Every structure is written in C-alpha cells, then in structure tokens.
Tab-separated table of C-alpha atoms in Angstrom:
chain	number	residue	atom	x	y	z
A	28	MET	CA	0.230	0.154	-0.271
A	29	GLN	CA	1.247	3.913	-0.751
A	30	THR	CA	2.495	6.085	1.829
A	31	SER	CA	2.154	9.880	-0.422
A	32	LYS	CA	2.178	12.543	0.539
A	33	MET	CA	0.972	15.437	-1.183
A	34	VAL	CA	3.446	18.314	-2.655
A	35	SER	CA	1.426	21.287	-1.526
A	36	ASP	CA	-0.403	21.539	1.802
A	37	LEU	CA	-4.237	20.761	1.816
A	38	SER	CA	-5.891	24.133	2.218
A	39	LEU	CA	-9.140	23.914	1.217
A	40	VAL	CA	-10.401	21.354	4.049
A	41	ALA	CA	-9.405	21.238	7.545
A	42	ILE	CA	-7.569	18.588	9.206
A	43	ASP	CA	-5.726	17.606	12.577
A	44	SER	CA	-2.102	17.979	12.638
A	45	LYS	CA	-1.746	13.581	12.391
A	46	GLY	CA	-3.082	14.548	8.470
A	47	ALA	CA	-6.639	13.115	9.737
A	48	ALA	CA	-10.288	13.758	10.149
A	49	SER	CA	-12.082	12.468	13.143
A	50	THR	CA	-15.632	10.664	12.190
A	51	THR	CA	-17.901	8.852	15.082
A	52	LYS	CA	-21.008	7.853	15.451
A	53	ASP	CA	-24.006	10.854	16.365
A	54	ASP	CA	-25.469	8.968	18.843
A	55	SER	CA	-29.480	8.413	17.239
A	56	GLY	CA	-27.524	5.697	15.318
A	57	ASP	CA	-27.470	8.004	11.960
A	58	ASP	CA	-25.156	7.089	8.237
A	59	TYR	CA	-22.249	8.627	7.927
A	60	PHE	CA	-21.838	11.426	10.437
A	61	MET	CA	-18.642	13.624	10.517
A	62	LYS	CA	-16.677	15.919	13.392
A	63	LEU	CA	-13.779	17.682	12.779
A	64	PRO	CA	-11.312	18.606	15.687
A	65	GLN	CA	-11.957	22.272	16.872
A	66	SER	CA	-7.863	23.078	16.044
A	67	ASN	CA	-7.013	27.395	16.602
A	68	SER	CA	-3.781	26.209	14.162
A	69	GLN	CA	-6.673	26.722	11.752
A	70	THR	CA	-6.439	29.472	9.164
A	71	PRO	CA	-8.847	31.503	8.189
A	72	HIS	CA	-8.691	30.130	4.414
A	73	MET	CA	-8.947	26.712	5.566
A	74	GLN	CA	-12.857	25.316	5.603
A	75	SER	CA	-13.870	22.312	8.052
A	76	VAL	CA	-15.335	19.436	5.829
A	77	GLY	CA	-18.947	20.226	6.646
A	78	TYR	CA	-18.626	22.543	3.661
A	79	PHE	CA	-18.944	20.935	1.133
A	80	ALA	CA	-21.330	18.635	2.229
A	81	ILE	CA	-25.331	19.896	3.060
A	82	ASP	CA	-26.401	21.486	6.752
A	83	GLU	CA	-26.627	18.914	9.387
A	84	ASN	CA	-29.568	19.687	11.092
A	85	LEU	CA	-31.170	19.904	7.081
A	86	ARG	CA	-29.743	16.432	6.640
A	87	ARG	CA	-30.986	15.034	9.703
A	88	ALA	CA	-34.424	16.383	8.758
A	89	LEU	CA	-34.575	15.603	5.325
A	90	ALA	CA	-33.349	11.735	6.487
A	91	ARG	CA	-36.121	11.666	8.672
A	92	GLU	CA	-39.154	12.787	6.278
A	93	MET	CA	-37.423	9.694	3.828
A	94	HIS	CA	-37.602	7.456	6.602
A	95	THR	CA	-40.915	8.846	7.643
A	96	THR	CA	-41.697	8.343	3.923
A	97	TYR	CA	-40.780	4.550	3.116
A	98	SER	CA	-41.472	3.319	6.094
A	99	VAL	CA	-44.716	0.641	6.721
A	100	ASP	CA	-45.844	0.266	9.255
A	101	ASP	CA	-48.090	-3.097	10.360
A	102	SER	CA	-51.181	-2.768	10.179
A	103	GLU	CA	-54.776	-4.741	9.258
A	104	LEU	CA	-54.864	-2.288	6.238
A	105	PRO	CA	-55.685	-4.682	2.755
A	106	PHE	CA	-52.165	-4.493	0.981
A	107	GLN	CA	-53.467	-2.232	-2.043
A	108	VAL	CA	-56.678	0.041	-2.794
A	109	HIS	CA	-57.476	1.378	-6.815
A	110	ASN	CA	-53.944	2.180	-8.004
A	111	TYR	CA	-52.110	2.718	-4.311
A	112	TYR	CA	-50.143	-0.628	-2.721
A	113	SER	CA	-48.497	-0.637	0.635
A	114	LEU	CA	-50.834	0.983	2.842
A	115	SER	CA	-49.594	2.618	6.286
A	116	PRO	CA	-52.571	4.291	9.241
A	117	LEU	CA	-50.685	7.967	9.586
A	118	GLU	CA	-54.496	9.047	11.979
A	119	THR	CA	-57.899	9.013	12.408
A	120	VAL	CA	-59.254	12.604	13.251
A	121	GLU	CA	-63.119	13.442	13.671
A	122	ALA	CA	-63.061	17.183	11.692
A	123	TYR	CA	-67.154	18.278	13.366
A	124	THR	CA	-69.565	20.107	11.130
A	125	PRO	CA	-73.154	19.608	11.489
A	126	GLY	CA	-73.079	16.822	12.653
A	127	SER	CA	-69.506	15.002	12.763
A	128	VAL	CA	-67.288	13.767	10.427
A	129	LYS	CA	-64.259	10.100	11.117
A	130	GLN	CA	-61.908	11.006	9.031
A	131	GLN	CA	-58.732	8.178	8.582
A	132	ALA	CA	-55.175	9.235	7.091
A	133	ILE	CA	-53.433	7.065	5.064
A	134	LYS	CA	-50.407	7.120	3.737
A	135	ALA	CA	-49.498	4.851	0.261
A	136	GLN	CA	-47.806	4.550	-2.637
A	137	SER	CA	-49.152	5.395	-6.354
A	138	ILE	CA	-48.477	2.401	-8.816
A	139	SER	CA	-48.232	4.952	-11.338
A	140	ASP	CA	-45.620	7.188	-10.754
A	141	GLY	CA	-43.899	5.357	-7.571
A	142	ARG	CA	-44.927	8.475	-5.190
A	143	HIS	CA	-46.374	8.504	-1.305
A	144	TYR	CA	-50.160	10.376	-0.971
A	145	THR	CA	-52.464	10.650	1.432
A	146	LEU	CA	-55.416	8.341	1.451
A	147	ASN	CA	-58.501	10.471	3.429
A	148	ARG	CA	-60.902	7.900	4.137
A	149	ILE	CA	-64.696	8.232	5.208
A	150	ALA	CA	-65.671	4.431	6.071
A	151	GLY	CA	-69.148	3.640	6.278
A	152	LEU	CA	-71.238	5.438	3.453
A	153	GLN	CA	-74.698	4.929	3.088
A	154	SER	CA	-75.601	2.009	0.448
A	155	GLY	CA	-78.413	5.162	-1.013
A	156	GLN	CA	-75.357	7.255	-0.632
A	157	LYS	CA	-74.099	8.731	-4.119
A	158	PRO	CA	-70.942	11.113	-3.693
A	159	GLU	CA	-69.859	14.256	-5.952
A	160	LEU	CA	-66.420	12.832	-7.552
A	161	GLY	CA	-66.865	15.634	-10.619
A	162	VAL	CA	-66.255	17.967	-7.970
A	163	ILE	CA	-62.400	16.968	-7.388
A	164	ASP	CA	-61.663	18.297	-10.916
A	165	GLN	CA	-62.611	21.860	-9.647
A	166	TRP	CA	-59.873	20.716	-6.161
A	167	ARG	CA	-57.381	19.739	-8.618
A	168	GLN	CA	-57.369	23.134	-10.364
A	169	VAL	CA	-56.583	24.917	-6.745
A	170	GLN	CA	-52.473	25.432	-6.203
A	171	ASN	CA	-50.903	26.683	-3.197
A	172	PRO	CA	-48.189	25.947	-1.031
A	173	ASN	CA	-50.502	25.495	2.477
A	174	VAL	CA	-53.429	23.451	0.932
A	175	ALA	CA	-52.383	19.914	0.222
A	176	HIS	CA	-53.734	19.240	-3.072
A	177	VAL	CA	-56.514	17.154	-4.298
A	178	HIS	CA	-56.230	14.271	-6.423
A	179	GLU	CA	-58.278	11.934	-7.231
A	180	ALA	CA	-61.834	10.774	-5.448
A	181	PHE	CA	-62.929	7.337	-5.554
A	182	ILE	CA	-65.376	4.533	-3.850
A	183	THR	CA	-63.481	1.282	-2.729
A	184	HIS	CA	-65.033	-1.818	-0.776
A	185	ALA	CA	-61.096	-2.792	-0.175
A	186	PHE	CA	-61.455	-2.369	3.112
A	187	GLY	CA	-64.778	-4.140	4.098
A	188	ASP	CA	-67.109	-2.028	3.458
A	189	ASN	CA	-68.015	1.278	1.532
A	190	SER	CA	-65.484	3.837	1.832
A	191	LEU	CA	-65.120	7.546	-0.527
A	192	VAL	CA	-61.421	8.045	-0.518
A	193	VAL	CA	-59.999	11.553	-1.275
A	194	VAL	CA	-56.396	11.457	-2.574
A	195	HIS	CA	-54.447	14.521	-0.926
A	196	ASP	CA	-50.294	15.031	-0.812
A	197	TYR	CA	-48.153	13.177	1.537
A	198	LYS	CA	-47.138	15.431	3.745
A	199	PRO	CA	-43.898	13.660	5.638
A	200	LEU	CA	-44.025	14.077	9.802
A	201	ALA	CA	-46.885	16.171	9.422
A	202	ALA	CA	-49.349	15.785	11.421
A	203	SER	CA	-53.117	17.267	12.832
A	204	LEU	CA	-53.252	20.361	15.371
A	205	VAL	CA	-54.787	18.178	17.469
A	206	SER	CA	-52.583	15.339	17.448
A	207	LYS	CA	-50.097	17.695	17.703
A	208	ILE	CA	-51.448	19.801	20.700
A	209	ALA	CA	-52.106	16.604	22.267
A	210	GLU	CA	-48.397	15.459	22.303
A	211	ASN	CA	-47.232	19.202	23.143
A	212	GLN	CA	-45.552	19.996	20.441
A	213	VAL	CA	-47.223	23.648	19.494
A	214	PRO	CA	-45.190	26.348	19.777
A	215	ALA	CA	-47.141	28.876	22.586
A	216	SER	CA	-45.804	32.057	21.089
A	217	GLU	CA	-47.121	35.168	19.631
A	218	GLY	CA	-45.441	34.840	16.873
A	219	PHE	CA	-46.368	31.166	15.822
A	220	LEU	CA	-50.387	32.186	16.101
A	221	TRP	CA	-49.743	35.304	13.459
A	222	SER	CA	-48.236	32.694	11.365
A	223	ILE	CA	-50.908	30.460	11.302
A	224	VAL	CA	-53.041	33.087	10.729
A	225	LEU	CA	-51.352	33.751	7.515
A	226	GLN	CA	-50.636	30.393	6.118
A	227	LEU	CA	-54.628	29.916	6.547
A	228	THR	CA	-55.479	32.810	5.690
A	229	SER	CA	-53.431	32.724	2.008
A	230	ALA	CA	-55.003	28.571	1.784
A	231	LEU	CA	-58.394	30.335	2.014
A	232	SER	CA	-57.431	32.842	-0.234
A	233	ALA	CA	-57.066	30.233	-3.218
A	234	ILE	CA	-59.575	27.951	-2.223
A	235	HIS	CA	-62.117	30.815	-2.694
A	236	ALA	CA	-60.425	33.238	-5.131
A	237	ALA	CA	-61.735	29.206	-7.248
A	238	GLY	CA	-65.045	29.818	-6.374
A	239	LEU	CA	-64.904	26.528	-3.200
A	240	ALA	CA	-65.464	27.004	0.527
A	241	VAL	CA	-63.518	24.191	2.714
A	242	HIS	CA	-66.315	23.342	4.710
A	243	MET	CA	-64.873	21.584	7.638
A	244	LEU	CA	-61.923	24.058	8.824
A	245	ASP	CA	-61.106	23.324	12.083
A	246	ALA	CA	-57.973	21.617	14.872
A	247	ALA	CA	-58.239	18.237	13.399
A	248	THR	CA	-58.444	18.839	10.014
A	249	VAL	CA	-54.942	21.059	9.918
A	250	LEU	CA	-52.273	19.598	9.446
A	251	LEU	CA	-48.689	20.109	10.923
A	252	SER	CA	-45.383	19.955	10.238
A	253	PRO	CA	-42.193	19.856	12.185
A	254	THR	CA	-40.593	23.830	10.864
A	255	ASN	CA	-44.587	24.765	11.757
A	256	ARG	CA	-46.271	24.482	7.705
A	257	VAL	CA	-48.912	24.459	7.829
A	258	TYR	CA	-51.614	22.617	5.521
A	259	ILE	CA	-55.395	22.773	4.976
A	260	GLY	CA	-55.362	18.565	4.440
A	261	SER	CA	-59.487	18.047	3.965
A	262	GLY	CA	-59.984	19.490	1.040
A	263	GLY	CA	-62.669	18.405	-1.338
A	264	LEU	CA	-64.480	15.883	1.326
A	265	ALA	CA	-67.041	17.749	2.574
A	266	ASP	CA	-68.167	18.860	-1.591
A	267	VAL	CA	-67.592	15.200	-2.077
A	268	LEU	CA	-69.880	14.223	0.141
A	269	SER	CA	-73.108	16.854	-0.820
A	270	MET	CA	-72.263	18.136	2.543
A	271	GLN	CA	-75.704	20.823	2.471
A	272	ILE	CA	-73.292	22.725	5.597
A	273	SER	CA	-74.615	26.391	3.808
A	274	PRO	CA	-76.720	28.342	1.801
A	275	SER	CA	-74.527	29.588	-0.278
A	276	ILE	CA	-70.951	29.087	-1.428
A	277	GLU	CA	-70.531	32.799	0.201
A	278	VAL	CA	-71.812	31.962	3.681
A	279	ALA	CA	-69.915	28.948	4.066
A	280	GLN	CA	-67.010	30.858	2.495
A	281	GLN	CA	-67.606	33.382	5.820
A	282	SER	CA	-67.790	29.816	7.751
A	283	ASP	CA	-64.028	29.079	7.265
A	284	LEU	CA	-62.398	32.889	7.806
A	285	ARG	CA	-64.329	32.837	11.993
A	286	SER	CA	-63.042	28.780	11.724
A	287	ILE	CA	-59.704	30.225	12.034
A	288	GLY	CA	-60.838	31.706	15.123
A	289	GLN	CA	-62.026	28.671	16.495
A	290	ILE	CA	-58.196	27.640	16.206
A	291	LEU	CA	-57.100	30.364	17.435
A	292	ARG	CA	-59.496	29.451	20.530
A	293	VAL	CA	-58.551	25.603	21.086
A	294	LEU	CA	-54.382	26.695	20.452
A	295	LEU	CA	-54.573	29.540	23.366
A	296	ASN	CA	-56.758	27.832	25.360
A	297	ARG	CA	-53.753	25.215	26.224
A	298	ASN	CA	-52.317	28.355	28.806
A	299	PRO	CA	-54.786	29.273	31.476
A	300	GLU	CA	-53.964	32.755	31.512
A	301	ASN	CA	-55.618	32.737	28.434
A	302	VAL	CA	-59.261	31.258	29.946
A	303	VAL	CA	-61.265	34.046	32.141
A	304	ALA	CA	-63.440	32.736	34.408
A	305	VAL	CA	-66.969	34.999	34.237
A	306	GLN	CA	-69.297	33.993	37.223
A	307	GLY	CA	-73.004	32.087	35.692
A	308	GLN	CA	-71.224	32.377	32.019
A	309	PRO	CA	-69.150	29.403	31.229
A	310	PRO	CA	-65.552	30.072	30.725
A	311	MET	CA	-64.542	33.194	27.812
A	312	VAL	CA	-61.128	32.571	25.757
A	313	MET	CA	-58.927	35.882	25.614
A	314	PRO	CA	-55.760	36.483	25.130
A	315	GLY	CA	-53.578	36.691	27.489
A	316	LEU	CA	-51.787	40.537	28.576
A	317	ALA	CA	-48.591	38.581	26.744
A	318	TYR	CA	-50.344	39.097	23.830
A	319	SER	CA	-49.966	42.342	21.600
A	320	ALA	CA	-52.722	45.118	21.152
A	321	GLU	CA	-52.726	43.947	17.620
A	322	PHE	CA	-53.269	40.605	18.196
A	323	LYS	CA	-56.393	40.661	20.768
A	324	GLU	CA	-57.412	43.405	18.175
A	325	LEU	CA	-57.511	40.640	15.093
A	326	PHE	CA	-58.833	37.770	17.401
A	327	ARG	CA	-61.892	40.370	18.555
A	328	TYR	CA	-62.440	40.506	14.920
A	329	LEU	CA	-62.264	36.797	14.400
A	330	ASN	CA	-64.374	35.858	17.436
A	331	HIS	CA	-67.128	38.402	18.227
A	332	HIS	CA	-68.697	39.704	15.172
A	333	VAL	CA	-67.117	43.028	15.241
A	334	THR	CA	-68.059	43.078	11.321
A	335	PRO	CA	-71.175	40.973	9.901
A	336	VAL	CA	-68.462	39.752	6.890
A	337	ILE	CA	-64.517	38.867	7.062
A	338	THR	CA	-62.315	39.979	4.854
A	339	VAL	CA	-58.628	38.442	3.869
A	340	GLU	CA	-57.844	42.349	3.181
A	341	ASP	CA	-58.984	43.031	6.827
A	342	ILE	CA	-56.585	40.243	8.063
A	343	LEU	CA	-53.743	41.073	5.974
A	344	ARG	CA	-54.496	44.826	7.044
A	345	LEU	CA	-54.396	44.230	11.242
A	346	ALA	CA	-52.033	41.483	10.296
A	347	GLY	CA	-49.460	44.563	9.104
A	348	SER	CA	-45.419	43.565	9.724
A	349	ARG	CA	-46.408	40.475	10.981
A	350	VAL	CA	-47.551	39.686	6.954
A	351	LEU	CA	-43.219	40.716	5.961
A	352	ALA	CA	-42.213	38.805	9.041
A	353	GLU	CA	-43.385	35.318	7.065
A	354	LEU	CA	-41.860	36.952	3.887
A	355	ASP	CA	-39.012	37.399	5.337
A	356	ALA	CA	-38.821	33.625	7.002
A	357	ALA	CA	-39.457	31.979	3.862
A	358	ARG	CA	-36.827	33.901	1.848
A	359	ARG	CA	-34.370	32.789	4.002
A	360	GLU	CA	-35.824	29.108	4.332
A	361	THR	CA	-35.359	29.712	0.288
A	362	ASP	CA	-32.118	30.257	0.877
A	363	LEU	CA	-30.883	27.334	2.969
A	364	LEU	CA	-32.293	25.280	1.048
A	365	LEU	CA	-30.398	27.095	-2.164
A	366	ASP	CA	-27.336	27.630	-0.664
A	367	ASN	CA	-27.596	23.585	-0.117
A	368	LEU	CA	-28.490	22.574	-3.559
A	369	ARG	CA	-24.942	24.500	-5.176
A	370	LEU	CA	-23.313	22.358	-2.737
A	371	GLU	CA	-24.664	19.123	-3.969
A	372	MET	CA	-25.194	19.731	-6.665
A	373	ALA	CA	-20.811	20.476	-6.239
A	374	ASN	CA	-21.193	16.658	-4.521
A	375	GLY	CA	-22.650	15.574	-7.907
A	376	ARG	CA	-19.758	16.427	-9.901
A	377	LEU	CA	-17.553	14.932	-7.209
A	378	VAL	CA	-19.204	11.606	-8.133
A	379	ARG	CA	-19.371	11.892	-11.679
A	380	LEU	CA	-15.726	11.763	-11.183
A	381	LEU	CA	-15.583	8.803	-9.158
A	382	CYS	CA	-18.129	7.162	-11.839
A	383	LYS	CA	-14.948	7.039	-14.868
A	384	MET	CA	-12.585	6.467	-11.904
A	385	ASN	CA	-14.109	3.233	-11.238
A	386	PHE	CA	-15.121	2.775	-14.776
A	387	ILE	CA	-11.592	2.852	-16.172
A	388	THR	CA	-9.683	0.906	-13.736
A	389	GLU	CA	-9.609	-2.687	-12.572
A	390	ARG	CA	-10.448	-3.528	-16.413
A	391	GLU	CA	-9.830	-5.081	-19.228
A	392	ASP	CA	-10.205	-3.307	-22.605
A	393	SER	CA	-13.409	-4.267	-25.534
A	394	ALA	CA	-10.113	-6.332	-27.088
A	395	GLY	CA	-9.686	-8.296	-23.750
A	396	ASP	CA	-6.386	-6.940	-23.193
A	397	SER	CA	-6.106	-7.394	-19.177
A	398	LYS	CA	-3.035	-4.823	-18.983
A	399	TRP	CA	-5.119	-1.846	-20.535
A	400	SER	CA	-6.406	-0.192	-17.286
A	401	GLU	CA	-2.376	-0.930	-16.510
A	402	THR	CA	-0.832	0.976	-19.103
A	403	GLY	CA	-0.577	4.242	-20.708
A	404	ASP	CA	-2.831	7.307	-18.431
A	405	ARG	CA	-4.921	4.296	-17.527
A	406	TYR	CA	-2.037	3.710	-14.990
A	407	LEU	CA	-2.315	7.134	-13.301
A	408	VAL	CA	-5.717	7.300	-12.670
A	409	LYS	CA	-5.122	4.595	-10.909
A	410	LEU	CA	-2.615	5.482	-8.769
A	411	PHE	CA	-4.394	8.847	-7.918
A	412	ARG	CA	-7.615	6.471	-7.092
A	413	ASP	CA	-5.144	4.341	-4.628
A	414	TYR	CA	-3.011	8.031	-3.809
A	415	VAL	CA	-7.204	9.511	-3.131
A	416	PHE	CA	-8.906	6.546	-1.381
A	417	HIS	CA	-5.984	3.519	-0.123
A	418	MET	CA	-3.365	5.647	1.678
A	419	VAL	CA	-1.577	4.356	5.028
A	420	ASP	CA	-0.180	5.810	7.845
A	421	GLU	CA	3.331	5.244	9.086
A	422	SER	CA	2.064	2.475	10.873
A	423	SER	CA	1.065	0.628	7.598
A	424	ARG	CA	-2.946	1.339	9.117
A	425	PRO	CA	-5.869	2.282	6.512
A	426	VAL	CA	-6.252	6.188	6.274
A	427	ALA	CA	-10.388	6.909	6.424
A	428	ASN	CA	-9.967	10.445	5.913
A	429	MET	CA	-12.755	12.449	4.791
A	430	ALA	CA	-10.877	15.488	4.383
A	431	HIS	CA	-8.265	13.938	2.066
A	432	VAL	CA	-10.928	13.083	-0.387
A	433	VAL	CA	-13.136	15.923	-0.386
A	434	GLY	CA	-10.099	18.372	-1.046
A	435	ASN	CA	-8.410	16.307	-3.654
A	436	LEU	CA	-11.945	15.314	-5.368
A	437	ASN	CA	-12.315	19.147	-5.889
A	438	ARG	CA	-9.312	19.482	-6.835
A	439	LEU	CA	-8.853	17.408	-9.759
A	440	ASP	CA	-12.759	18.237	-10.445
A	441	ALA	CA	-11.459	22.049	-10.708
A	442	GLY	CA	-8.268	20.860	-12.703
A	443	SER	CA	-6.261	22.911	-10.310
A	444	PRO	CA	-2.583	22.713	-11.554
A	445	GLU	CA	-1.646	21.783	-8.145
A	446	LYS	CA	1.490	19.518	-7.932
A	447	VAL	CA	0.472	15.273	-5.912
A	448	MET	CA	3.254	13.275	-5.872
A	449	LEU	CA	1.673	9.372	-6.267
A	450	MET	CA	3.310	6.413	-5.886
A	451	SER	CA	3.282	2.421	-6.443
A	452	ARG	CA	1.961	0.376	-4.670
A	453	ASP	CA	4.984	-1.691	-4.133
A	454	GLU	CA	6.373	1.923	-3.495
A	455	LYS	CA	9.584	1.662	-6.955
A	456	SER	CA	7.852	4.488	-8.675
A	457	CYS	CA	6.956	7.776	-8.573
A	458	LEU	CA	5.432	10.394	-10.491
A	459	VAL	CA	4.801	14.136	-9.571
A	460	VAL	CA	2.089	15.460	-12.183
A	461	SER	CA	-0.677	17.825	-11.645
A	462	TYR	CA	-4.398	17.838	-10.660
A	463	SER	CA	-4.459	19.275	-14.334
A	464	GLU	CA	-2.759	16.158	-16.015
A	465	VAL	CA	-4.635	13.265	-13.879
A	466	LYS	CA	-8.189	15.119	-14.751
A	467	ARG	CA	-6.891	15.207	-18.864
A	468	CYS	CA	-6.112	11.934	-18.380
A	469	ILE	CA	-9.219	10.850	-16.865
A	470	GLU	CA	-11.576	11.409	-19.574
A	471	GLY	CA	-9.049	10.745	-22.120
A	472	ALA	CA	-9.661	6.981	-21.026
A	473	TYR	CA	-13.078	7.474	-20.448
A	474	GLN	CA	-14.074	8.326	-24.009
A	475	GLU	CA	-12.378	5.485	-25.565
A	476	LEU	CA	-14.537	3.783	-23.220
A	477	VAL	CA	-17.857	5.677	-24.591
A	478	PRO	CA	-17.634	3.810	-27.656
A	479	SER	CA	-16.955	0.709	-26.912
A	480	ALA	CA	-19.907	1.220	-24.824
A	481	GLN	CA	-22.241	2.621	-27.357
A	482	ALA	CA	-21.489	-0.896	-28.991
A	483	TRP	CA	-22.671	-3.279	-25.738
A	484	LYS	CA	-26.265	-1.378	-25.589
C-alpha cells in the first residue's frame, strides 16, 4: 500500500495534526456522521469538511422525512387499494361539522408514479349515498403551498365496507393540530399564532378564489409540520360528501374565515392565563396580557362578529408588519435550501468523477486486453485512485480521511495546476503530476470506453 504525500498543503479542508479528520457516530445511530476537531491553528482560508456537505440539521430533517415516507407500519389495512399499495395508517381524526365526520388518514404509494400520497378515508357510506366525485376536478385546480393538493376521489370496498377515499399530497411528519397539541408539540408564542393565521388566510384565499369552500376547517383537519408549515388537509371532502352545510358558497366561505378564530381559541385554551372566568357564564378564551394589542384586535375581529363580513384584506391589514416577517422567514428558508442545493450540485460533479474513475480502473478493454487499465494514462488514474482512497499511515494502518478525499476530488474537478506525488503500491515508482494532468487522463481514458460502451447496448 502506498504512503504518498501531497507536495502542497491541503488548503481546502481542515484536518488535525495527524492529517486525519475525526469521525464519529451520532447518538441516534444516524448514517455516517463527521465531526472535525476544533483547532486554534486553523488558518482563515481553510474550510471544514462540513463546508462541502449539506447543512447537518437540514440533512437530518430530510433523513427523518425520507425514513418516515418509506417506512410501512404493520396494520390490518389491505395491501392495495385502487392504484395505491403499501398502505400504512397515519391518524384518525373527527372533523366537526353539523354532525361529525370521522376521517382516517392513510399513507400509500402510487403504482402510476411511485410517489407517496395521503388517502383520506371516510368509512361506512350508506348504500343510498352517492358522493359527488366530479367536484374533485375543481379542487384539482387549487394550487397553494398551504393546501395539501387534491388529486382524485373514488369509492372502494377494499376495506370491507363502502368507503370514500380522497387522495391528497403526502406531507411527511405533518400531523393534525389536534394530535400535535395532545403531544405538546405546538409552540405557544404569539409569532407562531400570527404565522398560523397568515398561512391559513393564504390557503383560504386560493380556495375561495376558485369558487370553493372547505366547509370542515378546524384543528382536526389542519396539518402542522415540524417546521411549522400549515396545510389544509381536508380539501374536497365536504363537497364530495354533498354536505349541505351552508345555504350558499358565500356563507360557507365566511364560515371558513371564522374557523381561523376557532382554531386560535383551541390554541390559546392550552394556557390558563388565556381563560377568563365570568360568573354565571362558561369560561371564555381571550388572549392574555402577554399578547400585543394588534393580536387581541385580530382575535376579536375573527371571533366576536365585530363586522358582519370577514375579508382577507382586513386580516392582512390587521396583521400589518407580521406579513413582512412571514415573507422574510420564507425567503430565509429559500436561501438556506438554495445554498445547500448548490453544495449538492457540486457533490454531484464529484460523483460523476468517481464513476468515470471506476469505469477505468481494474478493467480490460473491449478487445480483451487485461492490462489495459495498467498502462498509459490509465495507470496514472489508478495511482491517483490509490492516493485518494488507499492511503496508510506510518504504521501501515488504513487512513479513512474524508477531508483528504473531498479536497483532492475538488482539486481534480477544478483541474488545479497544483502538483501531487503518486507512488506505486510496491513503492518502486513515483510520479509528480498536476491535478489538471490527472483530469485529462481520466477524460481521455473514459472517451476510449464510450464507443465500446455504445456498442454493448
């Protein structure tokens, strides 16, 4: 095994005094986790290895979402319903309308496109009840980041009864406000309540502009994600069930807007300071002393029928500068995601380099020459591969140094003129070449393979 050393310092990544980055496993048993030691000797131009990878908090959040998305819990649900399979129960909530509707949320994967969706099931339809499935075409046109998009609706007997299923986008780790409150996972700050109001207002504005109404908007049908994103998850259910809840669409839309006030009452009711006891009357929920005058005015507007008609414009006027705060938060999140996307795009270039290197090394050519990868430019590629991945220390122990790998692959991708010393495994030959020369060798050898690869198809 080789013990090659670089001619120039590794300035793109920070390593410890032994030339190796420390690696540990985190407490959760997560995938490979790297943590570099803190060193006062790190110069300003040096970057930690984390600089080249996705933000750790974001990576863990996405990993949790992915794990949740692809896991399937044991249940008595059928394996396949309609065009969806691998059914897994999410939660069952009861939405209160005139009467009540028990709604079971089920995660499932589509046969058509492989994506995951939420199947919102209403069980036990009466034999004479005929849902209006055609109204889903109107709901399908509603596009808003705070509305779980509606895809289709169908009747099925796969659950052993006559069930209605409305298919929405699946939102990983999102759950109803009711369950989040029960698990004490809902913030109590005024800023969070303003965010809830503005997100629901945005969603209702899009729904009402399409000439529709939710009809059954409450804490059971509003979803909350771990990042405090709010989604209306019951779009289309009331319409499909032909519930004559309101005499007109205008009245139904007013009921939707007043439901925001009802949701605020549920959230405020968790704190005894927001409950006012009046002699001879049921306790009243009112924002306590900790809340601003603007929020109290909004609460009265939504709950006390100060005006006969509630409008989106009035809600935004009362929100004032909070709208800008919500926009700023959305833009900061966008900037974070774009910054990490750029890093992953760069990492994608390194993956392509690795693929080309592995296409070349340890293989024969199309004519059957077993020494093809050991001669000419291909041999230089092999030496570089060994230098990056097969290093050993002074005691011939393997060195798994991610900082070394990332730094060298970045230099190779950039075609750096810096020199690197490559040594054969028997240490009898030594070459000093630039990264740009190694890159040219990789591209040349890969292009030799391409015509043959086309012929193999």
